[in-house]
Short mmCIF file of C-alpha atoms in Angstrom, two decimals:
data_model
loop_
_atom_site.label_atom_id
_atom_site.label_comp_id
_atom_site.label_asym_id
_atom_site.label_seq_id
_atom_site.Cartn_x
_atom_site.Cartn_y
_atom_site.Cartn_z
CA MET K 716 -22.50 28.57 -25.82
CA GLN K 717 -21.27 30.55 -22.37
CA GLU K 718 -18.90 33.03 -24.40
CA ILE K 719 -21.93 33.57 -27.04
CA LEU K 720 -24.24 34.87 -23.97
CA GLN K 721 -21.25 36.68 -22.75
CA LEU K 722 -21.16 38.86 -25.73
CA LEU K 723 -24.38 39.26 -26.49
CA GLN K 724 -24.92 40.32 -22.94
CA ASP K 725 -22.22 43.16 -23.05
CA ASN K 726 -23.58 43.82 -26.88
CA ALA K 727 -26.88 42.79 -28.08
CA ARG K 728 -26.26 44.35 -31.32
CA MET K 729 -22.82 42.73 -32.08
CA SER K 730 -23.08 40.48 -35.73
CA ILE K 731 -23.14 37.06 -36.27
CA ASP K 732 -20.35 37.71 -38.62
CA ASP K 733 -18.37 39.22 -35.58
CA ILE K 734 -19.35 36.90 -33.17
CA ALA K 735 -18.11 34.08 -35.34
CA ALA K 736 -14.93 35.22 -35.63
CA MET K 737 -14.14 36.26 -32.27
CA THR K 738 -15.19 32.75 -31.00
CA LYS K 739 -13.66 30.82 -34.22
CA LYS K 740 -17.32 29.19 -34.60
CA SER K 741 -18.92 28.90 -38.07
CA VAL K 742 -21.82 31.77 -38.96
CA ASP K 743 -24.13 28.63 -39.17
CA GLN K 744 -22.78 27.09 -35.57
CA VAL K 745 -23.50 30.89 -34.15
CA LYS K 746 -27.43 30.79 -35.32
CA GLN K 747 -27.80 27.74 -34.11
CA ILE K 748 -26.40 28.42 -30.51
CA ILE K 749 -28.19 31.60 -30.59
CA GLN K 750 -31.49 30.01 -31.58
CA LYS K 751 -31.15 27.56 -28.55
CA LEU K 752 -30.32 30.25 -26.06
CA GLU K 753 -33.87 32.14 -27.16
CA ASP K 754 -35.57 28.39 -27.64
CA ASP K 755 -34.36 27.38 -23.98
CA GLY K 756 -35.69 30.85 -22.79
CA ILE K 757 -31.83 31.64 -21.62
CA ILE K 758 -32.12 35.03 -23.49
CA VAL K 759 -35.47 36.61 -22.62
CA LYS K 760 -34.96 40.00 -25.02
CA TYR K 761 -32.49 42.10 -26.38
CA ALA K 762 -33.15 45.63 -25.63
CA ALA K 763 -31.84 48.77 -24.88
CA ILE K 764 -30.26 49.79 -21.56
CA VAL K 765 -30.89 53.29 -21.17
CA ASN K 766 -30.12 55.93 -18.84
CA PRO K 767 -32.90 57.31 -17.46
CA ASP K 768 -31.87 60.89 -17.08
CA LYS K 769 -30.60 61.87 -20.39
CA VAL K 770 -34.16 61.42 -22.03
CA LEU K 771 -36.55 64.17 -21.81
CA ALA K 772 -39.56 62.13 -21.53
CA THR K 773 -38.47 60.51 -18.86
CA ARG K 774 -36.02 62.49 -16.66
CA ASP K 775 -38.30 63.39 -14.01
CA ARG K 776 -39.92 60.52 -13.36
CA VAL K 777 -39.56 59.28 -10.26
CA ARG K 778 -38.86 55.42 -9.47
CA ALA K 779 -38.70 54.46 -5.65
CA VAL K 780 -37.98 51.02 -3.54
CA ILE K 781 -40.13 49.70 -1.71
CA GLU K 782 -40.23 46.97 1.35
CA ILE K 783 -43.35 44.86 1.36
CA GLN K 784 -43.70 42.66 4.43
CA VAL K 785 -46.79 39.99 3.44
CA THR K 786 -48.52 36.73 5.35
CA PRO K 787 -47.33 34.19 2.61
CA GLU K 788 -50.36 31.96 1.81
CA ARG K 789 -51.06 28.31 2.73
CA GLU K 790 -50.73 26.52 -0.37
CA HIS K 791 -48.93 29.12 -2.17
CA GLY K 792 -46.36 30.56 -0.02
CA PHE K 793 -45.11 33.93 -1.29
CA ASP K 794 -45.71 33.16 -5.13
CA ALA K 795 -49.45 33.90 -5.44
CA ILE K 796 -49.12 37.43 -3.82
CA ALA K 797 -45.99 38.12 -5.98
CA GLU K 798 -47.66 37.25 -9.21
CA ARG K 799 -50.55 40.26 -8.28
CA ILE K 800 -47.62 42.36 -7.73
CA TYR K 801 -45.62 41.92 -10.82
CA ARG K 802 -48.72 42.20 -12.96
CA PHE K 803 -48.84 45.68 -12.65
CA PRO K 804 -47.14 47.79 -15.49
CA GLU K 805 -45.51 50.12 -12.52
CA VAL K 806 -44.24 47.69 -11.11
CA LYS K 807 -40.12 47.22 -12.77
CA SER K 808 -38.95 44.35 -10.86
CA LEU K 809 -39.74 42.21 -7.71
CA ASN K 810 -37.99 40.13 -5.60
CA LEU K 811 -38.10 37.87 -2.71
CA MET K 812 -36.12 38.78 0.03
CA SER K 813 -34.25 37.13 3.32
CA GLY K 814 -34.09 39.46 5.98
CA GLY K 815 -36.20 42.27 7.52
CA TYR K 816 -39.14 42.33 5.20
CA ASP K 817 -40.25 40.05 2.27
CA LEU K 818 -40.60 41.47 -0.99
CA GLN K 819 -38.53 44.27 -2.45
CA VAL K 820 -40.70 46.32 -5.21
CA ILE K 821 -39.01 48.58 -7.47
CA ILE K 822 -41.72 51.00 -9.18
CA GLU K 823 -41.80 53.62 -11.10
CA GLY K 824 -44.10 56.95 -11.31
CA ASP K 825 -44.85 60.16 -13.23
CA SER K 826 -44.68 61.85 -9.85
CA LEU K 827 -43.62 61.53 -6.03
CA GLN K 828 -47.56 61.61 -5.55
CA ASP K 829 -48.29 59.52 -8.35
CA VAL K 830 -46.11 56.69 -6.59
CA ALA K 831 -47.54 57.11 -3.12
CA PHE K 832 -50.67 57.06 -4.71
CA PHE K 833 -49.96 53.41 -6.36
CA VAL K 834 -48.75 52.32 -2.82
CA ALA K 835 -52.26 53.50 -1.41
CA ARG K 836 -54.38 52.85 -3.23
CA LYS K 837 -53.09 49.42 -4.80
CA LEU K 838 -50.01 48.02 -3.00
CA SER K 839 -50.84 48.12 0.53
CA THR K 840 -54.38 46.88 -0.02
CA ILE K 841 -53.78 43.28 -1.18
CA ASN K 842 -54.70 40.87 0.63
CA GLY K 843 -52.07 39.48 2.53
CA VAL K 844 -49.73 42.82 2.78
CA LYS K 845 -48.97 43.54 6.38
CA SER K 846 -46.95 46.54 5.75
CA THR K 847 -45.12 49.00 3.28
CA LYS K 848 -42.06 51.22 3.87
CA THR K 849 -41.60 53.58 0.39
CA HIS K 850 -37.69 55.13 -0.13
CA PHE K 851 -37.72 56.83 -3.18
CA VAL K 852 -34.36 57.05 -5.73
CA LEU K 853 -32.36 60.28 -5.86
CA LYS K 854 -29.64 59.34 -8.17
CA THR K 855 -28.77 56.23 -9.75
CA TYR K 856 -25.06 55.73 -10.49
CA LYS K 857 -25.01 52.07 -11.77
CA GLU K 858 -27.90 49.32 -12.97
CA ASN K 859 -27.29 46.08 -15.00
CA ASP K 860 -23.70 46.24 -14.78
CA VAL K 861 -23.46 50.09 -16.57
CA ILE K 862 -21.77 52.93 -14.78
CA TYR K 863 -23.84 55.94 -15.82
CA VAL K 864 -21.78 58.88 -15.01
CA ASP K 865 -18.42 57.03 -16.57
CA GLU K 866 -16.39 59.51 -18.77
CA LYS K 867 -14.90 56.63 -21.93
CA ARG K 868 -12.44 57.70 -23.13
CA ASP K 869 -9.00 56.32 -24.21
CA ARG K 870 -6.46 57.90 -21.90
CA ARG K 871 -3.35 55.99 -23.91
CA GLU K 872 -1.00 58.27 -25.00
CA GLY K 873 2.53 57.14 -27.49
CA VAL K 874 4.41 55.53 -25.31
CA THR K 875 7.40 52.80 -25.99
CA ALA K 876 5.66 49.37 -25.13
CA MET Z 290 25.92 78.12 -24.18
CA ASN Z 291 27.95 74.85 -23.49
CA THR Z 292 29.99 74.13 -26.84
CA ARG Z 293 31.94 71.44 -25.35
CA LYS Z 294 32.43 68.83 -27.91
CA ASP Z 295 32.03 65.83 -25.86
CA LYS Z 296 29.42 66.99 -23.70
CA PHE Z 297 27.39 64.14 -24.02
CA SER Z 298 28.26 60.34 -22.61
CA GLN Z 299 29.24 58.63 -26.50
CA LYS Z 300 27.32 56.21 -25.26
CA ILE Z 301 24.12 57.14 -24.87
CA VAL Z 302 24.64 59.76 -27.97
CA ASP Z 303 25.29 56.42 -29.86
CA THR Z 304 22.04 54.96 -28.81
CA PRO Z 305 18.89 55.07 -31.11
CA PRO Z 306 15.72 56.43 -30.09
CA SER Z 307 13.09 53.72 -29.93
CA GLY Z 308 11.80 53.11 -33.70
CA ILE Z 309 7.83 53.19 -31.51
CA ARG Z 310 8.53 56.20 -30.46
CA LYS Z 311 9.30 57.68 -33.51
CA PHE Z 312 5.81 56.50 -35.08
CA PHE Z 313 3.85 58.13 -32.40
CA GLU Z 314 5.26 61.00 -32.85
CA LEU Z 315 3.56 61.34 -36.41
CA ILE Z 316 0.17 61.07 -34.91
CA ILE Z 317 0.24 62.96 -31.61
CA GLY Z 318 -2.77 64.80 -31.29
CA ARG Z 319 -4.78 63.60 -34.05
CA ASP Z 320 -7.84 62.19 -33.11
CA ASP Z 321 -8.80 61.13 -36.60
CA ILE Z 322 -6.16 58.19 -36.64
CA ILE Z 323 -7.14 55.00 -35.29
CA SER Z 324 -4.16 53.64 -33.19
CA LEU Z 325 -2.94 49.75 -33.00
CA GLY Z 326 0.05 51.50 -31.91
CA VAL Z 327 0.40 50.91 -27.99
CA GLY Z 328 1.33 48.38 -26.54
CA GLU Z 329 -1.21 48.31 -23.79
CA PRO Z 330 -4.10 47.44 -22.60
CA ASP Z 331 -7.17 48.82 -23.01
CA PHE Z 332 -8.43 48.48 -19.85
CA SER Z 333 -7.77 50.11 -16.11
CA THR Z 334 -6.65 48.15 -13.00
CA PRO Z 335 -9.44 45.74 -11.76
CA TRP Z 336 -10.99 47.90 -9.29
CA VAL Z 337 -10.31 46.01 -5.76
CA MET Z 338 -6.31 47.10 -6.81
CA ARG Z 339 -7.06 50.61 -7.28
CA GLU Z 340 -9.35 50.61 -4.27
CA GLU Z 341 -6.42 48.76 -1.82
CA ALA Z 342 -4.12 51.38 -3.21
CA PHE Z 343 -6.63 54.21 -1.68
CA TYR Z 344 -6.86 52.63 1.69
CA HIS Z 345 -2.95 52.44 2.11
CA LEU Z 346 -3.08 55.92 0.67
CA GLU Z 347 -5.60 56.84 3.26
CA LYS Z 348 -3.64 54.79 6.02
CA GLY Z 349 -0.61 56.91 5.19
CA HIS Z 350 1.39 54.33 4.38
CA THR Z 351 3.53 56.23 2.09
CA SER Z 352 7.45 55.06 2.88
CA TYR Z 353 9.56 53.64 1.27
CA THR Z 354 9.38 50.07 0.92
CA SER Z 355 12.56 47.45 1.52
CA ASN Z 356 14.78 47.20 -1.58
CA TRP Z 357 13.46 43.91 -1.99
CA GLY Z 358 10.16 45.08 -1.95
CA LEU Z 359 7.07 44.32 0.44
CA GLN Z 360 7.37 40.69 1.93
CA GLU Z 361 4.21 39.98 1.68
CA LEU Z 362 4.38 40.71 -2.46
CA ARG Z 363 6.88 38.81 -2.44
CA ASP Z 364 5.16 35.85 -1.12
CA GLY Z 365 2.12 36.34 -3.17
CA ILE Z 366 4.46 35.93 -6.33
CA ALA Z 367 6.54 33.17 -4.84
CA ASP Z 368 3.45 31.12 -4.60
CA TYR Z 369 1.55 32.34 -7.88
CA LEU Z 370 5.04 31.23 -9.76
CA THR Z 371 4.29 27.79 -8.65
CA LYS Z 372 1.69 27.44 -10.89
CA TYR Z 373 4.53 27.53 -13.70
CA HIS Z 374 6.20 25.04 -11.82
CA LEU Z 375 9.21 27.92 -10.89
CA SER Z 376 10.28 27.56 -7.21
CA TYR Z 377 12.24 30.73 -5.39
CA ASP Z 378 12.96 31.89 -2.28
CA PRO Z 379 10.78 34.88 -1.41
CA LYS Z 380 13.12 36.27 0.88
CA LYS Z 381 16.18 35.63 -1.67
CA GLU Z 382 15.81 34.76 -5.12
CA ILE Z 383 12.80 37.55 -5.50
CA LEU Z 384 13.05 41.35 -6.64
CA ILE Z 385 10.32 43.76 -6.87
CA THR Z 386 11.32 46.22 -9.91
CA ILE Z 387 10.35 49.50 -11.83
CA GLY Z 388 8.26 47.10 -14.54
CA VAL Z 389 10.06 44.94 -15.88
CA SER Z 390 12.15 47.36 -17.67
CA GLU Z 391 14.63 47.95 -14.96
CA ALA Z 392 14.73 44.22 -14.44
CA VAL Z 393 16.25 43.80 -18.01
CA ASP Z 394 18.47 46.72 -17.64
CA ALA Z 395 19.60 45.51 -14.01
CA VAL Z 396 20.39 41.97 -14.84
CA LEU Z 397 21.76 42.74 -17.89
CA ARG Z 398 24.46 45.05 -16.39
CA ALA Z 399 25.15 42.46 -13.47
CA ILE Z 400 25.81 39.43 -16.10
CA LEU Z 401 27.89 41.30 -19.18
CA ASN Z 402 31.09 41.84 -19.86
CA PRO Z 403 32.55 43.79 -22.32
CA GLY Z 404 33.23 41.40 -25.53
CA ASP Z 405 30.67 39.27 -24.47
CA GLU Z 406 28.18 37.77 -26.67
CA ILE Z 407 24.41 37.79 -26.21
CA ILE Z 408 22.50 36.07 -28.31
CA ILE Z 409 18.95 38.31 -29.06
CA CYS Z 410 16.15 36.34 -30.53
CA GLU Z 411 14.58 38.88 -32.56
CA PRO Z 412 11.84 40.18 -33.55
CA CYS Z 413 12.03 41.40 -29.93
CA TYR Z 414 10.87 43.95 -27.36
CA VAL Z 415 12.47 47.28 -28.65
CA SER Z 416 14.46 47.50 -25.04
CA TYR Z 417 16.40 44.70 -25.39
CA GLN Z 418 19.09 45.61 -28.20
CA PRO Z 419 19.99 49.23 -26.42
CA LEU Z 420 20.51 48.11 -23.21
CA ALA Z 421 23.27 45.28 -23.67
CA ALA Z 422 25.16 47.31 -26.37
CA LEU Z 423 25.07 49.85 -23.43
CA CYS Z 424 27.72 47.11 -21.46
CA GLU Z 425 29.82 47.04 -24.57
CA THR Z 426 28.58 43.52 -25.57
CA ASN Z 427 28.39 41.57 -28.92
CA LEU Z 428 24.92 41.82 -30.29
CA ILE Z 429 24.33 38.24 -31.48
CA HIS Z 430 20.86 39.40 -34.00
CA PHE Z 431 19.01 35.66 -33.96
CA ASP Z 432 16.54 36.06 -36.69
CA THR Z 433 13.62 33.80 -35.62
CA SER Z 434 11.72 34.83 -38.13
CA LYS Z 435 11.77 31.61 -40.87
CA SER Z 436 11.01 29.61 -37.67
CA GLY Z 437 7.72 30.78 -36.85
CA PHE Z 438 8.68 33.55 -34.85
CA TYR Z 439 10.37 31.53 -32.15
CA PRO Z 440 14.07 30.51 -31.85
CA THR Z 441 14.72 26.61 -32.31
CA ALA Z 442 17.53 24.42 -30.38
CA GLU Z 443 18.91 23.72 -33.66
CA GLU Z 444 19.36 27.20 -35.14
CA LEU Z 445 20.91 29.05 -32.11
CA GLU Z 446 23.63 26.08 -31.20
CA LYS Z 447 25.32 27.37 -34.56
CA VAL Z 448 25.18 30.79 -33.24
CA ILE Z 449 26.85 29.93 -29.85
CA THR Z 450 30.40 30.49 -29.09
CA PRO Z 451 32.70 30.84 -26.23
CA LYS Z 452 31.70 33.98 -25.58
CA THR Z 453 28.26 33.38 -25.40
CA LYS Z 454 26.95 34.56 -22.15
CA ALA Z 455 23.23 34.63 -22.51
CA ILE Z 456 20.12 34.21 -24.18
CA MET Z 457 17.59 36.63 -24.23
CA LEU Z 458 14.00 35.25 -24.85
CA CYS Z 459 10.49 36.47 -24.98
CA SER Z 460 7.38 33.71 -24.85
CA PRO Z 461 4.45 34.96 -25.77
CA SER Z 462 6.55 37.25 -27.91
CA ASN Z 463 6.29 40.89 -28.52
CA PRO Z 464 5.61 41.83 -30.96
CA THR Z 465 4.68 38.51 -32.42
CA GLY Z 466 2.50 37.08 -30.34
CA ARG Z 467 4.36 33.72 -30.60
CA MET Z 468 5.38 31.11 -28.12
CA ILE Z 469 8.12 28.47 -28.16
CA PRO Z 470 6.77 25.13 -28.25
CA ALA Z 471 7.23 23.33 -24.92
CA ALA Z 472 9.17 20.86 -26.70
CA GLU Z 473 11.19 22.77 -28.02
CA LEU Z 474 12.19 25.00 -24.54
CA GLU Z 475 13.16 21.98 -23.17
CA LYS Z 476 15.72 21.50 -26.07
CA ILE Z 477 16.77 25.11 -25.56
CA ALA Z 478 16.95 24.59 -22.05
CA GLU Z 479 19.53 21.74 -22.66
CA LEU Z 480 21.80 23.91 -24.64
CA VAL Z 481 21.59 26.17 -21.98
CA LYS Z 482 23.18 23.60 -19.23
CA LYS Z 483 25.40 22.43 -22.09
CA HIS Z 484 27.28 25.71 -22.54
CA GLU Z 485 26.40 27.44 -19.25
CA ILE Z 486 24.89 29.90 -20.31
CA TRP Z 487 22.32 32.59 -18.75
CA VAL Z 488 18.96 32.44 -20.21
CA LEU Z 489 17.03 35.56 -19.91
CA SER Z 490 13.18 34.46 -20.13
CA ASP Z 491 10.58 37.89 -20.19
CA GLU Z 492 7.03 36.28 -19.50
CA VAL Z 493 5.24 39.40 -19.05
CA TYR Z 494 2.50 37.80 -21.59
CA SER Z 495 2.56 34.46 -19.32
CA GLU Z 496 -0.97 35.42 -18.39
CA LEU Z 497 -2.46 35.76 -21.70
CA VAL Z 498 -2.45 32.74 -23.80
CA TYR Z 499 -5.04 31.80 -25.78
CA ASP Z 500 -7.22 28.35 -26.30
CA ASP Z 501 -5.69 25.47 -24.55
CA ARG Z 502 -2.34 26.78 -24.58
CA LYS Z 503 -0.70 26.83 -20.98
CA HIS Z 504 2.69 28.66 -20.56
CA CYS Z 505 5.69 27.42 -20.04
CA SER Z 506 8.49 29.25 -18.50
CA ILE Z 507 11.89 27.34 -19.53
CA GLY Z 508 13.19 27.73 -15.67
CA SER Z 509 10.96 24.89 -15.38
CA PHE Z 510 13.23 22.49 -16.67
CA PRO Z 511 15.25 20.02 -14.50
CA GLY Z 512 18.49 21.84 -13.22
CA MET Z 513 17.87 25.15 -14.92
CA LYS Z 514 17.47 26.84 -12.30
CA PRO Z 515 20.84 27.44 -11.88
CA TYR Z 516 21.03 29.11 -15.18
CA THR Z 517 17.67 31.01 -15.77
CA ILE Z 518 16.27 34.62 -14.79
CA VAL Z 519 12.95 34.96 -15.02
CA LEU Z 520 11.61 38.17 -15.82
CA ASN Z 521 7.80 38.77 -14.94
CA GLY Z 522 5.28 41.67 -13.99
CA PHE Z 523 1.68 43.27 -13.50
CA SER Z 524 1.72 46.04 -16.77
CA LYS Z 525 0.13 43.85 -18.85
CA ALA Z 526 -1.89 40.65 -17.44
CA PHE Z 527 -3.55 42.90 -14.37
CA ALA Z 528 -3.49 45.96 -16.59
CA MET Z 529 -1.12 48.04 -14.64
CA THR Z 530 1.15 49.42 -16.74
CA GLY Z 531 1.09 52.70 -15.10
CA TRP Z 532 2.00 51.49 -11.68
CA ARG Z 533 5.20 49.98 -12.81
CA ILE Z 534 5.78 46.74 -11.26
CA GLY Z 535 7.44 43.95 -12.39
CA TYR Z 536 9.91 41.36 -10.69
CA LEU Z 537 12.92 39.43 -11.02
CA CYS Z 538 13.86 36.03 -9.76
CA CYS Z 539 17.02 34.24 -10.06
CA PRO Z 540 19.62 32.67 -7.91
CA ASP Z 541 21.26 33.83 -5.16
CA ASP Z 542 24.30 34.39 -6.25
CA LEU Z 543 23.04 36.47 -9.64
CA MET Z 544 20.66 38.44 -7.23
CA GLN Z 545 22.98 39.73 -4.90
CA GLN Z 546 24.95 41.51 -7.82
CA VAL Z 547 21.48 42.37 -9.33
CA TYR Z 548 20.31 43.70 -5.98
CA LYS Z 549 23.33 46.51 -5.75
CA LEU Z 550 21.94 48.02 -8.94
CA HIS Z 551 18.49 48.17 -8.13
CA GLN Z 552 19.10 50.06 -4.46
CA TYR Z 553 21.22 52.47 -6.20
CA SER Z 554 19.38 53.21 -9.11
CA THR Z 555 15.97 53.23 -7.64
CA ILE Z 556 15.77 51.88 -3.88
CA CYS Z 557 12.34 50.26 -4.33
CA ALA Z 558 9.22 50.34 -6.32
CA PRO Z 559 6.46 52.79 -5.07
CA ILE Z 560 4.70 51.39 -2.08
CA MET Z 561 1.11 52.05 -3.34
CA SER Z 562 2.01 50.07 -6.52
CA GLN Z 563 3.43 46.98 -4.28
CA TYR Z 564 0.07 46.48 -2.19
CA ALA Z 565 -2.46 47.20 -5.66
CA ALA Z 566 -0.06 44.72 -6.79
CA ALA Z 567 -0.48 42.40 -4.07
CA GLU Z 568 -3.79 42.53 -4.07
CA GLY Z 569 -4.07 41.41 -7.33
CA LEU Z 570 -2.42 38.23 -6.66
CA ARG Z 571 -4.90 37.73 -3.91
CA SER Z 572 -8.40 38.58 -5.68
CA GLY Z 573 -7.86 39.69 -9.12
CA LYS Z 574 -7.77 36.28 -10.78
CA GLU Z 575 -11.27 36.70 -12.34
CA GLU Z 576 -11.03 39.83 -13.85
CA VAL Z 577 -7.71 38.96 -15.64
CA GLU Z 578 -9.49 35.80 -16.81
CA LYS Z 579 -12.28 38.54 -18.40
CA MET Z 580 -9.51 40.63 -20.02
CA ARG Z 581 -8.06 37.75 -21.36
CA VAL Z 582 -11.28 36.46 -23.10
CA SER Z 583 -11.96 39.58 -24.64
CA TYR Z 584 -8.16 39.75 -26.07
CA GLN Z 585 -8.55 36.16 -26.80
CA GLN Z 586 -11.78 37.25 -29.12
CA ARG Z 587 -10.21 40.29 -30.73
CA ARG Z 588 -7.37 37.66 -31.45
CA ASN Z 589 -9.64 35.74 -33.32
CA LEU Z 590 -10.76 38.60 -35.13
CA MET Z 591 -7.64 40.28 -36.26
CA TYR Z 592 -6.47 36.70 -37.34
CA LYS Z 593 -9.22 36.17 -39.76
CA ALA Z 594 -9.21 39.46 -41.27
CA PHE Z 595 -5.46 39.71 -42.56
CA THR Z 596 -5.96 36.00 -43.41
CA GLU Z 597 -8.77 37.04 -45.61
CA MET Z 598 -7.11 39.91 -47.21
CA GLY Z 599 -4.46 37.63 -47.66
CA LEU Z 600 -1.56 38.86 -46.13
CA PRO Z 601 0.11 35.73 -44.35
CA VAL Z 602 0.21 36.02 -40.52
CA ALA Z 603 1.44 33.29 -37.92
CA GLU Z 604 -1.58 32.57 -36.00
CA PRO Z 605 -0.97 34.94 -32.28
CA ASP Z 606 -0.50 32.25 -29.17
CA GLY Z 607 -0.59 35.15 -26.45
CA ALA Z 608 0.27 38.75 -25.90
CA PHE Z 609 -2.24 41.34 -27.51
CA TYR Z 610 0.36 41.57 -30.82
CA ILE Z 611 -0.75 40.38 -34.08
CA PHE Z 612 2.27 40.31 -36.93
CA PRO Z 613 1.27 40.04 -40.41
CA ASP Z 614 3.16 39.19 -43.73
CA ILE Z 615 3.29 42.40 -45.63
CA ARG Z 616 5.57 41.91 -48.33
CA SER Z 617 3.15 40.57 -51.16
CA THR Z 618 1.64 44.71 -51.36
CA GLY Z 619 5.61 45.54 -52.45
CA LEU Z 620 6.00 48.17 -49.58
CA THR Z 621 9.06 48.39 -47.24
CA SER Z 622 7.46 48.14 -43.35
CA GLU Z 623 8.11 51.71 -42.42
CA ASP Z 624 6.67 52.66 -46.02
CA PHE Z 625 3.74 50.45 -45.23
CA ALA Z 626 2.99 52.12 -41.91
CA THR Z 627 3.85 55.45 -43.39
CA LYS Z 628 1.16 54.91 -46.01
CA LEU Z 629 -0.92 53.71 -43.42
CA ILE Z 630 -1.16 56.45 -41.11
CA ASN Z 631 -0.58 59.56 -43.83
CA GLU Z 632 -3.40 57.92 -46.22
CA TYR Z 633 -5.83 55.35 -43.96
CA LYS Z 634 -5.45 57.02 -40.65
CA VAL Z 635 -4.53 53.79 -38.88
CA ALA Z 636 -1.43 53.56 -36.99
CA VAL Z 637 0.77 50.32 -36.37
CA VAL Z 638 4.59 49.67 -36.39
CA PRO Z 639 6.88 48.78 -38.99
CA GLY Z 640 8.69 45.16 -38.24
CA THR Z 641 12.10 46.67 -38.47
CA VAL Z 642 11.64 48.56 -35.53
CA PHE Z 643 11.85 45.39 -33.63
CA GLY Z 644 15.34 43.98 -34.81
CA ALA Z 645 16.31 41.27 -36.89
CA GLY Z 646 13.37 39.02 -39.31
CA GLY Z 647 10.86 42.71 -39.00
CA GLU Z 648 11.34 43.87 -42.02
CA GLY Z 649 7.98 43.18 -44.49
CA PHE Z 650 6.05 42.83 -41.19
CA ILE Z 651 4.28 45.01 -39.20
CA ARG Z 652 2.92 44.56 -35.54
CA CYS Z 653 -1.17 45.43 -34.48
CA CYS Z 654 -1.71 45.59 -31.43
CA TYR Z 655 -4.97 44.77 -30.62
CA ALA Z 656 -5.58 46.25 -27.10
CA THR Z 657 -8.68 48.14 -28.51
CA ASP Z 658 -11.93 48.89 -28.75
CA ILE Z 659 -13.89 46.36 -30.91
CA ASN Z 660 -15.58 48.54 -33.13
CA LYS Z 661 -12.32 50.75 -33.96
CA LEU Z 662 -10.53 47.12 -34.61
CA LYS Z 663 -13.21 46.49 -37.18
CA ILE Z 664 -12.63 50.53 -38.95
CA ALA Z 665 -9.06 49.54 -38.57
CA LEU Z 666 -8.99 46.50 -40.49
CA GLU Z 667 -11.16 47.60 -42.88
CA ARG Z 668 -8.76 50.45 -43.57
CA ILE Z 669 -5.85 48.16 -44.00
CA GLY Z 670 -7.95 46.19 -46.26
CA GLN Z 671 -8.72 49.00 -48.50
CA MET Z 672 -4.91 49.90 -48.84
CA VAL Z 673 -3.90 45.99 -49.48
CA ASP Z 674 -6.52 45.95 -51.90
CA SER Z 675 -5.12 49.75 -53.50
CA LEU Z 676 -1.47 47.91 -53.65
CA LYS Z 677 -2.73 44.83 -55.12
CA MET Z 678 -4.31 46.26 -58.51
#
């Protein structure tokens, strides 16, 4: 199961036939395992990883990492306030952190103003948010285990080996 | 122009060039050909090891090392080898060499006298025979193709004579990927002790074994250390082919002889490569395991595909080669490989290059991108089908 998950994490479009051949399992066995991975919510979705710098429509978009300090609520801790934040479609990811701040938000917008506006109007006004610190992303080198700037070329030469 | 007739060493003139090399010359500059020819990982060296080399270069650690190699590397190797139940003194029984290739050359020259016989289990890697031949020994080409591509003690004993000085083994094997089962290895060990011969055990693929198989070194059987030369290195499992780091482990008395050759011919292996290798032993385990799993998956794919094509093939236990039997196509290995390159644009190596028992087989290295492997398999399948009709 772990092996199939690993293969799909690396290439979600790998065919069931190939997975079966590579793991010495029958096609039906592989189908069952994938079904279970999906049913159990282990595989959440199959999506393409896109290099945003290469997509015309999105290459000028801005990304920002925002550090937020909050006052946790007596009954819900950080969860309720987190939910209020991650419901915004602008929010691409949200993590609860140890250290100098509480929530780390990654958001995307069409322009600097857009992002600044969102932080000022939406995030910082949420009840319990004490402070925000916005850092704009200048360049992404690696994300989701993929290095965007890598050259992929087989450099091996003919050799006696 | 020097017209002197004997201007070259006759021994070298008589040494044939590697058959692998010859095949590669056919594909130079041909981007349309998928090569299953190179016996080399398709991974770069894990980053931790590359980064370790940077660190030492930055610090200006660019000198020779001791002829033996860095002590920290030899200590690491001694420790690592205990997992194969091998015990070597890192001060005087382990020597760092320029790849396993240098180790093979040095040790053959250190043990062989003219007229000695060496049994070479074939098909095998292409350097064993010519290097042994340079020592003016008689090569006994021991064909393992009838017994699943590994030697059996029973058959080996038939070719042992009073002149037999050494046996050359490689398990897991290049070019077949087959392993010598531990029980058979134990019997071979008995034979070696009985006849008091050296066994050269090339274990460079020891880390790359599949399913639940475990690598077994012939040197690990009781009483075998005085007869065993263990050859291993970092090229394959650690994806370090270009760094050229191998090592040789043998008893002290033989090491004193090998050591002389090593110090005169190479002085020492490159220092930054040695630092990188030492780091690999410390923290490369996880990366090595990832690569191993990836090769195993590709082996499964290859084995299934060849079986479905109707080509009989012994399932590889390790390494990253598969050695299918193409005799049903009616072609020789060489003709098959040539036709495959010219008409179907896939490069493989004819089995004959690897010595006795190789005719009728081809070596395919599957350390290549999975999508390319699938295209290559499809093309091989088309050719096999066309020959059957």
